[in-house]
Short mmCIF file of C-alpha atoms in Angstrom, two decimals:
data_model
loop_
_atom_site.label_atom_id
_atom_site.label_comp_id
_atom_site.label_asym_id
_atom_site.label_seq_id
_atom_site.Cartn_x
_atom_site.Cartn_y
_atom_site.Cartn_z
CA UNK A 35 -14.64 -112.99 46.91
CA UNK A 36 -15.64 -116.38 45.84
CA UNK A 37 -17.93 -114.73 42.83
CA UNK A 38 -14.42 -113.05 41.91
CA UNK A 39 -12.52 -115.98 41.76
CA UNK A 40 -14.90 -118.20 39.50
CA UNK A 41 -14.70 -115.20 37.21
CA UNK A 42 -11.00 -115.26 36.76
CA UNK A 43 -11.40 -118.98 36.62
CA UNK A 44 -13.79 -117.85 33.45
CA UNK A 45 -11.27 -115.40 32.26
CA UNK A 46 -8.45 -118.67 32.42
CA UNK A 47 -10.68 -121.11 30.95
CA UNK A 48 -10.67 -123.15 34.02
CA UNK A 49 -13.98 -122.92 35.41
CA UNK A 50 -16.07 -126.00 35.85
CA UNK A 51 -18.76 -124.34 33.79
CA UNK A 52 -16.15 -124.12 31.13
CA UNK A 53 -16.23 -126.54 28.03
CA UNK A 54 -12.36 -127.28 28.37
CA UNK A 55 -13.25 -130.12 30.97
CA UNK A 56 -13.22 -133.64 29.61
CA UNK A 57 -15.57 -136.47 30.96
CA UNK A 58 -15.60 -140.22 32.00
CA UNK A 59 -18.90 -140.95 33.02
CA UNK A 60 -20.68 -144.34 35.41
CA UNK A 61 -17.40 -145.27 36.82
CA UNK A 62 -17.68 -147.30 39.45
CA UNK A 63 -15.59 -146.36 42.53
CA UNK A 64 -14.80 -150.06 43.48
CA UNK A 65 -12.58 -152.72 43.77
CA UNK A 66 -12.95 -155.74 41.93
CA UNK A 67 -12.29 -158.11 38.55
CA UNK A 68 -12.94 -155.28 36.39
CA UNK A 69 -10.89 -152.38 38.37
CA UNK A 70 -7.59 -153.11 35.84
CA UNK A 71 -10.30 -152.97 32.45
CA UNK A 72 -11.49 -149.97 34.41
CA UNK A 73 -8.14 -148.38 35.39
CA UNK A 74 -6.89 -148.85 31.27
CA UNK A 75 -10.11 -147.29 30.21
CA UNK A 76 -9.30 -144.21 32.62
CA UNK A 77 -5.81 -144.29 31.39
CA UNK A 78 -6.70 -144.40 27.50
CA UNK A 79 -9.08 -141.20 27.44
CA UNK A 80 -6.40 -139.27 29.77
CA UNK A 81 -3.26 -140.43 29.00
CA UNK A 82 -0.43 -138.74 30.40
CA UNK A 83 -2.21 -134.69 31.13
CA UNK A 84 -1.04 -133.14 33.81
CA UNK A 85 -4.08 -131.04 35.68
CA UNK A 86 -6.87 -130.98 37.93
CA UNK A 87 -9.68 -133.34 38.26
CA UNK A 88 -12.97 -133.37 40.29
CA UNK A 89 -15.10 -136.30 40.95
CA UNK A 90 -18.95 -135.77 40.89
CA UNK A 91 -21.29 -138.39 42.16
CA UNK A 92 -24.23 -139.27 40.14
CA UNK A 93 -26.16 -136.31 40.79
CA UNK A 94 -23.48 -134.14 40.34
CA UNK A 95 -22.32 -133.44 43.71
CA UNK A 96 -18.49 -132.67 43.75
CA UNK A 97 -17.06 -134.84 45.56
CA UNK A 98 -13.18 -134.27 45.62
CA UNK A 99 -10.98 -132.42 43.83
CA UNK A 100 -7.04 -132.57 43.24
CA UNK A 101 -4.18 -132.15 40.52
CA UNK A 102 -2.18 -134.71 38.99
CA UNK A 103 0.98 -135.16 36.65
CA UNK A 104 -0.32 -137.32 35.46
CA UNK A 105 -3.98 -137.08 36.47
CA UNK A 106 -4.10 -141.16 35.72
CA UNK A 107 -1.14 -141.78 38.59
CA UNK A 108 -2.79 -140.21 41.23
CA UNK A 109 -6.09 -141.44 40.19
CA UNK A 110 -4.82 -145.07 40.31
CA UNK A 111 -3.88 -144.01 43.97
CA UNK A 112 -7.63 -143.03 45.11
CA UNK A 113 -8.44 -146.74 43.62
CA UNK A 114 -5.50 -147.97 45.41
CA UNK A 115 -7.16 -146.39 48.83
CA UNK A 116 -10.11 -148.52 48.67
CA UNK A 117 -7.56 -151.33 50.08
CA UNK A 118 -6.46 -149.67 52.80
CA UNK A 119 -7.65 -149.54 56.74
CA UNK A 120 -10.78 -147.45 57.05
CA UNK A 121 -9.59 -144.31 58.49
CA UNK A 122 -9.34 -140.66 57.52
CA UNK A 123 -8.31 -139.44 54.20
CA UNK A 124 -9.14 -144.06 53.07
CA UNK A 125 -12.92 -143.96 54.87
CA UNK A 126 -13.51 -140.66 52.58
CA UNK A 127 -12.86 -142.97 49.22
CA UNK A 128 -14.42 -146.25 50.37
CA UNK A 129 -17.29 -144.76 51.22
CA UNK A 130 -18.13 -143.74 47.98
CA UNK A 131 -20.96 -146.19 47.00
CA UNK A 132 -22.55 -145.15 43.97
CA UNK A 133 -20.47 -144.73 40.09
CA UNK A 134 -18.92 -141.20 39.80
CA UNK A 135 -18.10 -138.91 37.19
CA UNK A 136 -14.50 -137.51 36.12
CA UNK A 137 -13.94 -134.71 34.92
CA UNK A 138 -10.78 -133.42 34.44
CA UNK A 139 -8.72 -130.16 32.66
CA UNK A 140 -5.32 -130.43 31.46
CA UNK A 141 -2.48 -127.91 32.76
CA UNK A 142 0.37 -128.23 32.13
CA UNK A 143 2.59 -125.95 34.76
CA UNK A 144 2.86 -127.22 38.39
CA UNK A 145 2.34 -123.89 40.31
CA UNK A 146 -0.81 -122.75 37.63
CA UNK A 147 -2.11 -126.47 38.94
CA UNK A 148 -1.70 -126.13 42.80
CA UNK A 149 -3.40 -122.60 43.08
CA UNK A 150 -6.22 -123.49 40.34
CA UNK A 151 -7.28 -126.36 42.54
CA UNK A 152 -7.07 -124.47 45.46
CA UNK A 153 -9.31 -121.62 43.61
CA UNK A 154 -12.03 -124.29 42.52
CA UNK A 155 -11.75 -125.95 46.26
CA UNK A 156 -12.90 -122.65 47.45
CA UNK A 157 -14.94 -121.86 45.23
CA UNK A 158 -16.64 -125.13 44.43
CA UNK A 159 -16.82 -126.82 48.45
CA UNK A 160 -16.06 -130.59 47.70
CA UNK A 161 -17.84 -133.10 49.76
CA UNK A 162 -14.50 -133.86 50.93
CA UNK A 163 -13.05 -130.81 51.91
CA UNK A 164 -16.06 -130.46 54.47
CA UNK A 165 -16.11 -134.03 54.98
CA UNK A 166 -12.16 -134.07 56.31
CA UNK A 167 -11.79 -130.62 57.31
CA UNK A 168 -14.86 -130.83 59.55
#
């Protein structure tokens, strides 16, 4: 099943193999001075797209993946998680240690967005899917 759904991924242009995804690489997952330079930089190369994004650590390990409109909002929010208590989904982000990668596709309708991450969740077994889901 799995081999069939990367396939229609293909077929959609929305596989992770696929040269559609965009890229911000060495970003540290972190809170301090440079967080807001960090956070504008983010915000610049996505602007406003609407889609999914996965983030990969630094050997390319997916991490996480999840939709956004806009992608930049709800990535602010995983940054905004590294302030919070350490307890499930906040332990998950603050544990991340080493700079990730974020990659990210733009679509544009709401339902194409929720079932296309749920297709590359299954398909693609994010750290922390396994990691939360036990």
């Amino acid at each position: 099943m799995k081999e069939k759904i990367h396939e229609l991924l293909k077929k959609e242009n929305y596989a992770f193999d696929n040269e559609n995804w965009k890229s911000i690489e060495n970003v540290p997952f972190l809170l301090n001075d440079e967080t807001t330079k960090l956070l504008n930089k983010i915000k610049l190369n996505m602007g406003m797209a609407k889609g999914i994004y996965i983030f990969c650590d630094s050997n390319q390990n997916i991490l996480y993946i999840g939709k956004g409109a806009p992608i930049y909002n709800r990535i602010r929010r995983h940054f905004a998680k590294l302030k919070k208590a350490t307890h499930a989904p906040h332990g998950f982000f603050q544990a991340i240690q080493s700079p990730i990668t974020i990659h990210w596709v733009e679509i544009e309708q709401p339902e194409k967005r929720e079932i296309v991450e749920h297709m590359l969740a299954y398909t693609l077994e994010p750290v922390y899917k396994k990691w939360y889901v036990g």
